[in-house]
mmCIF file with all atom_site columns, N, CA and C in Angstrom:
data_model
loop_
_atom_site.group_PDB
_atom_site.id
_atom_site.type_symbol
_atom_site.label_atom_id
_atom_site.label_alt_id
_atom_site.label_comp_id
_atom_site.label_asym_id
_atom_site.label_entity_id
_atom_site.label_seq_id
_atom_site.pdbx_PDB_ins_code
_atom_site.Cartn_x
_atom_site.Cartn_y
_atom_site.Cartn_z
_atom_site.occupancy
_atom_site.B_iso_or_equiv
_atom_site.pdbx_formal_charge
_atom_site.auth_seq_id
_atom_site.auth_comp_id
_atom_site.auth_asym_id
_atom_site.auth_atom_id
_atom_site.pdbx_PDB_model_num
ATOM 1   N N  . MET A 1 1  ? 23.640  -36.018 -104.599 1.00 88.00 ? 3  MET A N  1
ATOM 2   C CA . MET A 1 1  ? 23.107  -36.621 -103.396 1.00 88.00 ? 3  MET A CA 1
ATOM 3   C C  . MET A 1 1  ? 22.229  -35.620 -102.639 1.00 88.00 ? 3  MET A C  1
ATOM 4   N N  . VAL A 1 2  ? 22.667  -34.382 -102.563 1.00 94.00 ? 4  VAL A N  1
ATOM 5   C CA . VAL A 1 2  ? 21.899  -33.361 -101.857 1.00 94.00 ? 4  VAL A CA 1
ATOM 6   C C  . VAL A 1 2  ? 20.615  -33.059 -102.612 1.00 94.00 ? 4  VAL A C  1
ATOM 7   N N  . LEU A 1 3  ? 20.691  -33.022 -103.932 1.00 96.00 ? 5  LEU A N  1
ATOM 8   C CA . LEU A 1 3  ? 19.511  -32.747 -104.742 1.00 96.00 ? 5  LEU A CA 1
ATOM 9   C C  . LEU A 1 3  ? 18.473  -33.862 -104.598 1.00 96.00 ? 5  LEU A C  1
ATOM 10  N N  . ALA A 1 4  ? 18.928  -35.098 -104.538 1.00 95.00 ? 6  ALA A N  1
ATOM 11  C CA . ALA A 1 4  ? 18.012  -36.228 -104.365 1.00 95.00 ? 6  ALA A CA 1
ATOM 12  C C  . ALA A 1 4  ? 17.334  -36.164 -102.999 1.00 95.00 ? 6  ALA A C  1
ATOM 13  N N  . ARG A 1 5  ? 18.072  -35.793 -101.983 1.00 96.00 ? 7  ARG A N  1
ATOM 14  C CA . ARG A 1 5  ? 17.481  -35.681 -100.642 1.00 96.00 ? 7  ARG A CA 1
ATOM 15  C C  . ARG A 1 5  ? 16.470  -34.534 -100.590 1.00 96.00 ? 7  ARG A C  1
ATOM 16  N N  . LEU A 1 6  ? 16.797  -33.421 -101.235 1.00 96.00 ? 8  LEU A N  1
ATOM 17  C CA . LEU A 1 6  ? 15.872  -32.290 -101.287 1.00 96.00 ? 8  LEU A CA 1
ATOM 18  C C  . LEU A 1 6  ? 14.590  -32.664 -102.034 1.00 96.00 ? 8  LEU A C  1
ATOM 19  N N  . LEU A 1 7  ? 14.723  -33.384 -103.136 1.00 97.00 ? 9  LEU A N  1
ATOM 20  C CA . LEU A 1 7  ? 13.564  -33.847 -103.886 1.00 97.00 ? 9  LEU A CA 1
ATOM 21  C C  . LEU A 1 7  ? 12.718  -34.806 -103.037 1.00 97.00 ? 9  LEU A C  1
ATOM 22  N N  . HIS A 1 8  ? 13.370  -35.694 -102.312 1.00 97.00 ? 10 HIS A N  1
ATOM 23  C CA . HIS A 1 8  ? 12.670  -36.641 -101.447 1.00 97.00 ? 10 HIS A CA 1
ATOM 24  C C  . HIS A 1 8  ? 11.874  -35.914 -100.368 1.00 97.00 ? 10 HIS A C  1
ATOM 25  N N  . TYR A 1 9  ? 12.466  -34.938 -99.718  1.00 97.00 ? 11 TYR A N  1
ATOM 26  C CA . TYR A 1 9  ? 11.762  -34.172 -98.686  1.00 97.00 ? 11 TYR A CA 1
ATOM 27  C C  . TYR A 1 9  ? 10.597  -33.366 -99.269  1.00 97.00 ? 11 TYR A C  1
ATOM 28  N N  . THR A 1 10 ? 10.781  -32.850 -100.472 1.00 96.00 ? 12 THR A N  1
ATOM 29  C CA . THR A 1 10 ? 9.719   -32.093 -101.129 1.00 96.00 ? 12 THR A CA 1
ATOM 30  C C  . THR A 1 10 ? 8.527   -32.990 -101.447 1.00 96.00 ? 12 THR A C  1
ATOM 31  N N  . VAL A 1 11 ? 8.811   -34.167 -101.975 1.00 97.00 ? 13 VAL A N  1
ATOM 32  C CA . VAL A 1 11 ? 7.733   -35.109 -102.285 1.00 97.00 ? 13 VAL A CA 1
ATOM 33  C C  . VAL A 1 11 ? 7.030   -35.538 -100.999 1.00 97.00 ? 13 VAL A C  1
ATOM 34  N N  . ASP A 1 12 ? 7.787   -35.784 -99.943  1.00 97.00 ? 14 ASP A N  1
ATOM 35  C CA . ASP A 1 12 ? 7.178   -36.146 -98.658  1.00 97.00 ? 14 ASP A CA 1
ATOM 36  C C  . ASP A 1 12 ? 6.272   -35.035 -98.131  1.00 97.00 ? 14 ASP A C  1
ATOM 37  N N  . ALA A 1 13 ? 6.706   -33.793 -98.249  1.00 96.00 ? 15 ALA A N  1
ATOM 38  C CA . ALA A 1 13 ? 5.911   -32.664 -97.779  1.00 96.00 ? 15 ALA A CA 1
ATOM 39  C C  . ALA A 1 13 ? 4.621   -32.529 -98.590  1.00 96.00 ? 15 ALA A C  1
ATOM 40  N N  . VAL A 1 14 ? 4.693   -32.723 -99.901  1.00 96.00 ? 16 VAL A N  1
ATOM 41  C CA . VAL A 1 14 ? 3.503   -32.637 -100.745 1.00 96.00 ? 16 VAL A CA 1
ATOM 42  C C  . VAL A 1 14 ? 2.546   -33.776 -100.409 1.00 96.00 ? 16 VAL A C  1
ATOM 43  N N  . LEU A 1 15 ? 3.066   -34.965 -100.172 1.00 97.00 ? 17 LEU A N  1
ATOM 44  C CA . LEU A 1 15 ? 2.204   -36.083 -99.806  1.00 97.00 ? 17 LEU A CA 1
ATOM 45  C C  . LEU A 1 15 ? 1.517   -35.834 -98.464  1.00 97.00 ? 17 LEU A C  1
ATOM 46  N N  . LEU A 1 16 ? 2.247   -35.319 -97.504  1.00 96.00 ? 18 LEU A N  1
ATOM 47  C CA . LEU A 1 16 ? 1.662   -35.011 -96.200  1.00 96.00 ? 18 LEU A CA 1
ATOM 48  C C  . LEU A 1 16 ? 0.567   -33.955 -96.335  1.00 96.00 ? 18 LEU A C  1
ATOM 49  N N  . SER A 1 17 ? 0.829   -32.933 -97.101  1.00 96.00 ? 19 SER A N  1
ATOM 50  C CA . SER A 1 17 ? -0.157  -31.877 -97.313  1.00 96.00 ? 19 SER A CA 1
ATOM 51  C C  . SER A 1 17 ? -1.389  -32.415 -98.029  1.00 96.00 ? 19 SER A C  1
ATOM 52  N N  . THR A 1 18 ? -1.208  -33.343 -98.956  1.00 96.00 ? 20 THR A N  1
ATOM 53  C CA . THR A 1 18 ? -2.327  -33.939 -99.673  1.00 96.00 ? 20 THR A CA 1
ATOM 54  C C  . THR A 1 18 ? -3.168  -34.813 -98.752  1.00 96.00 ? 20 THR A C  1
ATOM 55  N N  . VAL A 1 19 ? -2.524  -35.544 -97.858  1.00 96.00 ? 21 VAL A N  1
ATOM 56  C CA . VAL A 1 19 ? -3.257  -36.359 -96.886  1.00 96.00 ? 21 VAL A CA 1
ATOM 57  C C  . VAL A 1 19 ? -4.084  -35.463 -95.967  1.00 96.00 ? 21 VAL A C  1
ATOM 58  N N  . VAL A 1 20 ? -3.503  -34.358 -95.526  1.00 95.00 ? 22 VAL A N  1
ATOM 59  C CA . VAL A 1 20 ? -4.242  -33.421 -94.676  1.00 95.00 ? 22 VAL A CA 1
ATOM 60  C C  . VAL A 1 20 ? -5.440  -32.850 -95.436  1.00 95.00 ? 22 VAL A C  1
ATOM 61  N N  . ALA A 1 21 ? -5.264  -32.577 -96.723  1.00 95.00 ? 23 ALA A N  1
ATOM 62  C CA . ALA A 1 21 ? -6.386  -32.082 -97.535  1.00 95.00 ? 23 ALA A CA 1
ATOM 63  C C  . ALA A 1 21 ? -7.481  -33.135 -97.639  1.00 95.00 ? 23 ALA A C  1
ATOM 64  N N  . GLY A 1 22 ? -7.094  -34.387 -97.809  1.00 94.00 ? 24 GLY A N  1
ATOM 65  C CA . GLY A 1 22 ? -8.076  -35.461 -97.864  1.00 94.00 ? 24 GLY A CA 1
ATOM 66  C C  . GLY A 1 22 ? -8.818  -35.633 -96.551  1.00 94.00 ? 24 GLY A C  1
ATOM 67  N N  . VAL A 1 23 ? -8.118  -35.522 -95.450  1.00 94.00 ? 25 VAL A N  1
ATOM 68  C CA . VAL A 1 23 ? -8.755  -35.612 -94.139  1.00 94.00 ? 25 VAL A CA 1
ATOM 69  C C  . VAL A 1 23 ? -9.732  -34.453 -93.958  1.00 94.00 ? 25 VAL A C  1
ATOM 70  N N  . ARG A 1 24 ? -9.325  -33.273 -94.378  1.00 93.00 ? 26 ARG A N  1
ATOM 71  C CA . ARG A 1 24 ? -10.212 -32.113 -94.255  1.00 93.00 ? 26 ARG A CA 1
ATOM 72  C C  . ARG A 1 24 ? -11.480 -32.304 -95.081  1.00 93.00 ? 26 ARG A C  1
ATOM 73  N N  . ARG A 1 25 ? -11.340 -32.837 -96.273  1.00 92.00 ? 27 ARG A N  1
ATOM 74  C CA . ARG A 1 25 ? -12.507 -33.003 -97.141  1.00 92.00 ? 27 ARG A CA 1
ATOM 75  C C  . ARG A 1 25 ? -13.440 -34.106 -96.661  1.00 92.00 ? 27 ARG A C  1
ATOM 76  N N  . THR A 1 26 ? -12.899 -35.161 -96.070  1.00 91.00 ? 28 THR A N  1
ATOM 77  C CA . THR A 1 26 ? -13.756 -36.273 -95.669  1.00 91.00 ? 28 THR A CA 1
ATOM 78  C C  . THR A 1 26 ? -14.326 -36.104 -94.272  1.00 91.00 ? 28 THR A C  1
ATOM 79  N N  . SER A 1 27 ? -13.585 -35.461 -93.371  1.00 94.00 ? 29 SER A N  1
ATOM 80  C CA . SER A 1 27 ? -14.058 -35.372 -91.987  1.00 94.00 ? 29 SER A CA 1
ATOM 81  C C  . SER A 1 27 ? -14.431 -33.962 -91.565  1.00 94.00 ? 29 SER A C  1
ATOM 82  N N  . GLY A 1 28 ? -13.907 -32.969 -92.241  1.00 91.00 ? 30 GLY A N  1
ATOM 83  C CA . GLY A 1 28 ? -14.189 -31.589 -91.861  1.00 91.00 ? 30 GLY A CA 1
ATOM 84  C C  . GLY A 1 28 ? -13.168 -31.006 -90.898  1.00 91.00 ? 30 GLY A C  1
ATOM 85  N N  . PHE A 1 29 ? -12.267 -31.827 -90.395  1.00 93.00 ? 31 PHE A N  1
ATOM 86  C CA . PHE A 1 29 ? -11.226 -31.331 -89.493  1.00 93.00 ? 31 PHE A CA 1
ATOM 87  C C  . PHE A 1 29 ? -10.052 -30.804 -90.298  1.00 93.00 ? 31 PHE A C  1
ATOM 88  N N  . SER A 1 30 ? -9.553  -29.643 -89.903  1.00 90.00 ? 32 SER A N  1
ATOM 89  C CA . SER A 1 30 ? -8.406  -29.072 -90.596  1.00 90.00 ? 32 SER A CA 1
ATOM 90  C C  . SER A 1 30 ? -7.526  -28.324 -89.602  1.00 90.00 ? 32 SER A C  1
ATOM 91  N N  . PRO A 1 31 ? -6.255  -28.155 -89.934  1.00 90.00 ? 33 PRO A N  1
ATOM 92  C CA . PRO A 1 31 ? -5.371  -27.391 -89.053  1.00 90.00 ? 33 PRO A CA 1
ATOM 93  C C  . PRO A 1 31 ? -5.824  -25.936 -88.961  1.00 90.00 ? 33 PRO A C  1
ATOM 94  N N  . ASP A 1 32 ? -5.723  -25.358 -87.784  1.00 91.00 ? 34 ASP A N  1
ATOM 95  C CA . ASP A 1 32 ? -6.122  -23.973 -87.561  1.00 91.00 ? 34 ASP A CA 1
ATOM 96  C C  . ASP A 1 32 ? -4.889  -23.087 -87.687  1.00 91.00 ? 34 ASP A C  1
ATOM 97  N N  . SER A 1 33 ? -4.683  -22.546 -88.883  1.00 91.00 ? 35 SER A N  1
ATOM 98  C CA . SER A 1 33 ? -3.496  -21.721 -89.103  1.00 91.00 ? 35 SER A CA 1
ATOM 99  C C  . SER A 1 33 ? -3.643  -20.342 -88.467  1.00 91.00 ? 35 SER A C  1
ATOM 100 N N  . SER A 1 34 ? -4.850  -19.967 -88.083  1.00 90.00 ? 36 SER A N  1
ATOM 101 C CA . SER A 1 34 ? -5.020  -18.656 -87.451  1.00 90.00 ? 36 SER A CA 1
ATOM 102 C C  . SER A 1 34 ? -4.437  -18.617 -86.042  1.00 90.00 ? 36 SER A C  1
ATOM 103 N N  . SER A 1 35 ? -4.139  -19.781 -85.483  1.00 94.00 ? 37 SER A N  1
ATOM 104 C CA . SER A 1 35 ? -3.530  -19.811 -84.154  1.00 94.00 ? 37 SER A CA 1
ATOM 105 C C  . SER A 1 35 ? -2.025  -19.567 -84.196  1.00 94.00 ? 37 SER A C  1
ATOM 106 N N  . ILE A 1 36 ? -1.451  -19.481 -85.395  1.00 93.00 ? 38 ILE A N  1
ATOM 107 C CA . ILE A 1 36 ? -0.027  -19.188 -85.553  1.00 93.00 ? 38 ILE A CA 1
ATOM 108 C C  . ILE A 1 36 ? 0.141   -17.674 -85.470  1.00 93.00 ? 38 ILE A C  1
ATOM 109 N N  . SER A 1 37 ? 0.945   -17.235 -84.512  1.00 94.00 ? 39 SER A N  1
ATOM 110 C CA . SER A 1 37 ? 1.053   -15.795 -84.262  1.00 94.00 ? 39 SER A CA 1
ATOM 111 C C  . SER A 1 37 ? 1.928   -15.064 -85.284  1.00 94.00 ? 39 SER A C  1
ATOM 112 N N  . ASP A 1 38 ? 2.958   -15.717 -85.781  1.00 95.00 ? 40 ASP A N  1
ATOM 113 C CA . ASP A 1 38 ? 3.867   -15.069 -86.733  1.00 95.00 ? 40 ASP A CA 1
ATOM 114 C C  . ASP A 1 38 ? 3.232   -15.072 -88.126  1.00 95.00 ? 40 ASP A C  1
ATOM 115 N N  . PRO A 1 39 ? 3.037   -13.902 -88.729  1.00 95.00 ? 41 PRO A N  1
ATOM 116 C CA . PRO A 1 39 ? 2.365   -13.859 -90.034  1.00 95.00 ? 41 PRO A CA 1
ATOM 117 C C  . PRO A 1 39 ? 3.157   -14.544 -91.148  1.00 95.00 ? 41 PRO A C  1
ATOM 118 N N  . THR A 1 40 ? 4.477   -14.543 -91.061  1.00 96.00 ? 42 THR A N  1
ATOM 119 C CA . THR A 1 40 ? 5.282   -15.199 -92.095  1.00 96.00 ? 42 THR A CA 1
ATOM 120 C C  . THR A 1 40 ? 5.096   -16.710 -92.039  1.00 96.00 ? 42 THR A C  1
ATOM 121 N N  . VAL A 1 41 ? 5.151   -17.274 -90.851  1.00 96.00 ? 43 VAL A N  1
ATOM 122 C CA . VAL A 1 41 ? 4.973   -18.723 -90.687  1.00 96.00 ? 43 VAL A CA 1
ATOM 123 C C  . VAL A 1 41 ? 3.538   -19.115 -91.037  1.00 96.00 ? 43 VAL A C  1
ATOM 124 N N  . ARG A 1 42 ? 2.557   -18.275 -90.684  1.00 95.00 ? 44 ARG A N  1
ATOM 125 C CA . ARG A 1 42 ? 1.167   -18.541 -91.031  1.00 95.00 ? 44 ARG A CA 1
ATOM 126 C C  . ARG A 1 42 ? 0.990   -18.569 -92.542  1.00 95.00 ? 44 ARG A C  1
ATOM 127 N N  . SER A 1 43 ? 1.633   -17.639 -93.233  1.00 96.00 ? 45 SER A N  1
ATOM 128 C CA . SER A 1 43 ? 1.554   -17.601 -94.692  1.00 96.00 ? 45 SER A CA 1
ATOM 129 C C  . SER A 1 43 ? 2.173   -18.854 -95.309  1.00 96.00 ? 45 SER A C  1
ATOM 130 N N  . ILE A 1 44 ? 3.294   -19.294 -94.773  1.00 95.00 ? 46 ILE A N  1
ATOM 131 C CA . ILE A 1 44 ? 3.946   -20.510 -95.271  1.00 95.00 ? 46 ILE A CA 1
ATOM 132 C C  . ILE A 1 44 ? 3.053   -21.724 -95.028  1.00 95.00 ? 46 ILE A C  1
ATOM 133 N N  . ALA A 1 45 ? 2.434   -21.789 -93.852  1.00 94.00 ? 47 ALA A N  1
ATOM 134 C CA . ALA A 1 45 ? 1.542   -22.911 -93.544  1.00 94.00 ? 47 ALA A CA 1
ATOM 135 C C  . ALA A 1 45 ? 0.331   -22.909 -94.479  1.00 94.00 ? 47 ALA A C  1
ATOM 136 N N  . ASP A 1 46 ? -0.231  -21.745 -94.740  1.00 95.00 ? 48 ASP A N  1
ATOM 137 C CA . ASP A 1 46 ? -1.376  -21.670 -95.648  1.00 95.00 ? 48 ASP A CA 1
ATOM 138 C C  . ASP A 1 46 ? -0.999  -22.102 -97.061  1.00 95.00 ? 48 ASP A C  1
ATOM 139 N N  . LYS A 1 47 ? 0.179   -21.702 -97.517  1.00 96.00 ? 49 LYS A N  1
ATOM 140 C CA . LYS A 1 47 ? 0.642   -22.121 -98.844  1.00 96.00 ? 49 LYS A CA 1
ATOM 141 C C  . LYS A 1 47 ? 0.917   -23.612 -98.878  1.00 96.00 ? 49 LYS A C  1
ATOM 142 N N  . PHE A 1 48 ? 1.481   -24.158 -97.785  1.00 95.00 ? 50 PHE A N  1
ATOM 143 C CA . PHE A 1 48 ? 1.764   -25.587 -97.681  1.00 95.00 ? 50 PHE A CA 1
ATOM 144 C C  . PHE A 1 48 ? 0.470   -26.390 -97.813  1.00 95.00 ? 50 PHE A C  1
ATOM 145 N N  . PHE A 1 49 ? -0.562  -25.982 -97.077  1.00 95.00 ? 51 PHE A N  1
ATOM 146 C CA . PHE A 1 49 ? -1.827  -26.696 -97.155  1.00 95.00 ? 51 PHE A CA 1
ATOM 147 C C  . PHE A 1 49 ? -2.549  -26.420 -98.471  1.00 95.00 ? 51 PHE A C  1
ATOM 148 N N  . GLY A 1 50 ? -2.314  -25.274 -99.068  1.00 95.00 ? 52 GLY A N  1
ATOM 149 C CA . GLY A 1 50 ? -2.893  -24.971 -100.372 1.00 95.00 ? 52 GLY A CA 1
ATOM 150 C C  . GLY A 1 50 ? -2.349  -25.867 -101.467 1.00 95.00 ? 52 GLY A C  1
ATOM 151 N N  . VAL A 1 51 ? -1.074  -26.218 -101.374 1.00 96.00 ? 53 VAL A N  1
ATOM 152 C CA . VAL A 1 51 ? -0.480  -27.153 -102.343 1.00 96.00 ? 53 VAL A CA 1
ATOM 153 C C  . VAL A 1 51 ? -1.171  -28.500 -102.244 1.00 96.00 ? 53 VAL A C  1
ATOM 154 N N  . GLY A 1 52 ? -1.432  -28.948 -101.023 1.00 95.00 ? 54 GLY A N  1
ATOM 155 C CA . GLY A 1 52 ? -2.131  -30.217 -100.840 1.00 95.00 ? 54 GLY A CA 1
ATOM 156 C C  . GLY A 1 52 ? -3.532  -30.191 -101.415 1.00 95.00 ? 54 GLY A C  1
ATOM 157 N N  . GLU A 1 53 ? -4.223  -29.067 -101.252 1.00 95.00 ? 55 GLU A N  1
ATOM 158 C CA . GLU A 1 53 ? -5.568  -28.928 -101.821 1.00 95.00 ? 55 GLU A CA 1
ATOM 159 C C  . GLU A 1 53 ? -5.514  -29.013 -103.344 1.00 95.00 ? 55 GLU A C  1
ATOM 160 N N  . THR A 1 54 ? -4.528  -28.358 -103.937 1.00 96.00 ? 56 THR A N  1
ATOM 161 C CA . THR A 1 54 ? -4.390  -28.379 -105.394 1.00 96.00 ? 56 THR A CA 1
ATOM 162 C C  . THR A 1 54 ? -4.091  -29.784 -105.896 1.00 96.00 ? 56 THR A C  1
ATOM 163 N N  . VAL A 1 55 ? -3.162  -30.469 -105.236 1.00 96.00 ? 57 VAL A N  1
ATOM 164 C CA . VAL A 1 55 ? -2.818  -31.835 -105.642 1.00 96.00 ? 57 VAL A CA 1
ATOM 165 C C  . VAL A 1 55 ? -4.033  -32.749 -105.470 1.00 96.00 ? 57 VAL A C  1
ATOM 166 N N  . PHE A 1 56 ? -4.762  -32.587 -104.379 1.00 96.00 ? 58 PHE A N  1
ATOM 167 C CA . PHE A 1 56 ? -5.954  -33.400 -104.148 1.00 96.00 ? 58 PHE A CA 1
ATOM 168 C C  . PHE A 1 56 ? -6.991  -33.154 -105.240 1.00 96.00 ? 58 PHE A C  1
ATOM 169 N N  . ASP A 1 57 ? -7.174  -31.894 -105.645 1.00 95.00 ? 59 ASP A N  1
ATOM 170 C CA . ASP A 1 57 ? -8.118  -31.567 -106.717 1.00 95.00 ? 59 ASP A CA 1
ATOM 171 C C  . ASP A 1 57 ? -7.714  -32.232 -108.035 1.00 95.00 ? 59 ASP A C  1
ATOM 172 N N  . VAL A 1 58 ? -6.431  -32.215 -108.346 1.00 96.00 ? 60 VAL A N  1
ATOM 173 C CA . VAL A 1 58 ? -5.953  -32.824 -109.592 1.00 96.00 ? 60 VAL A CA 1
ATOM 174 C C  . VAL A 1 58 ? -6.174  -34.331 -109.559 1.00 96.00 ? 60 VAL A C  1
ATOM 175 N N  . ILE A 1 59 ? -5.853  -34.953 -108.433 1.00 94.00 ? 61 ILE A N  1
ATOM 176 C CA . ILE A 1 59 ? -6.037  -36.402 -108.316 1.00 94.00 ? 61 ILE A CA 1
ATOM 177 C C  . ILE A 1 59 ? -7.520  -36.752 -108.411 1.00 94.00 ? 61 ILE A C  1
ATOM 178 N N  . GLN A 1 60 ? -8.360  -35.976 -107.765 1.00 92.00 ? 62 GLN A N  1
ATOM 179 C CA . GLN A 1 60 ? -9.792  -36.228 -107.804 1.00 92.00 ? 62 GLN A CA 1
ATOM 180 C C  . GLN A 1 60 ? -10.342 -36.054 -109.217 1.00 92.00 ? 62 GLN A C  1
ATOM 181 N N  . ALA A 1 61 ? -9.878  -35.056 -109.933 1.00 93.00 ? 63 ALA A N  1
ATOM 182 C CA . ALA A 1 61 ? -10.339 -34.837 -111.307 1.00 93.00 ? 63 ALA A CA 1
ATOM 183 C C  . ALA A 1 61 ? -9.907  -35.990 -112.214 1.00 93.00 ? 63 ALA A C  1
ATOM 184 N N  . GLN A 1 62 ? -8.707  -36.496 -112.003 1.00 93.00 ? 64 GLN A N  1
ATOM 185 C CA . GLN A 1 62 ? -8.243  -37.639 -112.786 1.00 93.00 ? 64 GLN A CA 1
ATOM 186 C C  . GLN A 1 62 ? -9.068  -38.885 -112.475 1.00 93.00 ? 64 GLN A C  1
ATOM 187 N N  . ALA A 1 63 ? -9.418  -39.075 -111.210 1.00 91.00 ? 65 ALA A N  1
ATOM 188 C CA . ALA A 1 63 ? -10.215 -40.241 -110.833 1.00 91.00 ? 65 ALA A CA 1
ATOM 189 C C  . ALA A 1 63 ? -11.622 -40.168 -111.410 1.00 91.00 ? 65 ALA A C  1
ATOM 190 N N  . VAL A 1 64 ? -12.191 -38.967 -111.463 1.00 90.00 ? 66 VAL A N  1
ATOM 191 C CA . VAL A 1 64 ? -13.552 -38.818 -111.992 1.00 90.00 ? 66 VAL A CA 1
ATOM 192 C C  . VAL A 1 64 ? -13.590 -39.146 -113.474 1.00 90.00 ? 66 VAL A C  1
ATOM 193 N N  . THR A 1 65 ? -12.578 -38.748 -114.219 1.00 91.00 ? 67 THR A N  1
ATOM 194 C CA . THR A 1 65 ? -12.583 -38.965 -115.664 1.00 91.00 ? 67 THR A CA 1
ATOM 195 C C  . THR A 1 65 ? -11.972 -40.305 -116.068 1.00 91.00 ? 67 THR A C  1
ATOM 196 N N  . SER A 1 66 ? -11.429 -41.039 -115.136 1.00 90.00 ? 68 SER A N  1
ATOM 197 C CA . SER A 1 66 ? -10.779 -42.307 -115.433 1.00 90.00 ? 68 SER A CA 1
ATOM 198 C C  . SER A 1 66 ? -11.799 -43.438 -115.546 1.00 90.00 ? 68 SER A C  1
ATOM 199 N N  . THR A 1 67 ? -11.499 -44.398 -116.376 1.00 89.00 ? 69 THR A N  1
ATOM 200 C CA . THR A 1 67 ? -12.350 -45.577 -116.480 1.00 89.00 ? 69 THR A CA 1
ATOM 201 C C  . THR A 1 67 ? -12.007 -46.613 -115.410 1.00 89.00 ? 69 THR A C  1
ATOM 202 N N  . TYR A 1 68 ? -10.938 -46.410 -114.674 1.00 90.00 ? 70 TYR A N  1
ATOM 203 C CA . TYR A 1 68 ? -10.517 -47.358 -113.649 1.00 90.00 ? 70 TYR A CA 1
ATOM 204 C C  . TYR A 1 68 ? -11.244 -47.152 -112.322 1.00 90.00 ? 70 TYR A C  1
ATOM 205 N N  . PHE A 1 69 ? -11.948 -46.055 -112.160 1.00 87.00 ? 71 PHE A N  1
ATOM 206 C CA . PHE A 1 69 ? -12.652 -45.761 -110.924 1.00 87.00 ? 71 PHE A CA 1
ATOM 207 C C  . PHE A 1 69 ? -14.135 -45.593 -111.203 1.00 87.00 ? 71 PHE A C  1
ATOM 208 N N  . LYS A 1 70 ? -14.957 -46.013 -110.246 1.00 85.00 ? 72 LYS A N  1
ATOM 209 C CA . LYS A 1 70 ? -16.381 -45.772 -110.347 1.00 85.00 ? 72 LYS A CA 1
ATOM 210 C C  . LYS A 1 70 ? -16.890 -45.275 -108.997 1.00 85.00 ? 72 LYS A C  1
ATOM 211 N N  . ARG A 1 71 ? -17.950 -44.518 -109.040 1.00 82.00 ? 73 ARG A N  1
ATOM 212 C CA . ARG A 1 71 ? -18.518 -43.938 -107.822 1.00 82.00 ? 73 ARG A CA 1
ATOM 213 C C  . ARG A 1 71 ? -19.460 -44.941 -107.177 1.00 82.00 ? 73 ARG A C  1
ATOM 214 N N  . ASP A 1 72 ? -19.248 -45.203 -105.897 1.00 82.00 ? 74 ASP A N  1
ATOM 215 C CA . ASP A 1 72 ? -20.112 -46.085 -105.128 1.00 82.00 ? 74 ASP A CA 1
ATOM 216 C C  . ASP A 1 72 ? -21.111 -45.217 -104.387 1.00 82.00 ? 74 ASP A C  1
ATOM 217 N N  . ARG A 1 73 ? -22.312 -45.130 -104.860 1.00 80.00 ? 75 ARG A N  1
ATOM 218 C CA . ARG A 1 73 ? -23.320 -44.228 -104.304 1.00 80.00 ? 75 ARG A CA 1
ATOM 219 C C  . ARG A 1 73 ? -23.980 -44.778 -103.049 1.00 80.00 ? 75 ARG A C  1
ATOM 220 N N  . THR A 1 74 ? -23.745 -46.018 -102.691 1.00 77.00 ? 76 THR A N  1
ATOM 221 C CA . THR A 1 74 ? -24.377 -46.610 -101.509 1.00 77.00 ? 76 THR A CA 1
ATOM 222 C C  . THR A 1 74 ? -23.578 -46.382 -100.245 1.00 77.00 ? 76 THR A C  1
ATOM 223 N N  . SER A 1 75 ? -22.337 -45.934 -100.344 1.00 59.00 ? 77 SER A N  1
ATOM 224 C CA . SER A 1 75 ? -21.480 -45.802 -99.162  1.00 59.00 ? 77 SER A CA 1
ATOM 225 C C  . SER A 1 75 ? -21.820 -44.560 -98.337  1.00 59.00 ? 77 SER A C  1
ATOM 226 N N  . ARG A 1 76 ? -22.514 -43.600 -98.869  1.00 56.00 ? 78 ARG A N  1
ATOM 227 C CA . ARG A 1 76 ? -22.810 -42.381 -98.126  1.00 56.00 ? 78 ARG A CA 1
ATOM 228 C C  . ARG A 1 76 ? -24.175 -42.457 -97.636  1.00 56.00 ? 78 ARG A C  1
#
């Protein structure tokens, strides 16, 4: 039961970090980790957001090579 809850929280954290990465890529807004005074917490925050960037890159690469997605060039 504890392991399932830990896995659930981990997946939730990765999803949240991935959403933040998507927001950063589409709008340019991102969390300012330099405003965190404690270097340990700042490092953890940077790694947390880095995981989201990595997951976003993997998802984007899969979408580019997939036949289920196509690029809409008129939306930009």
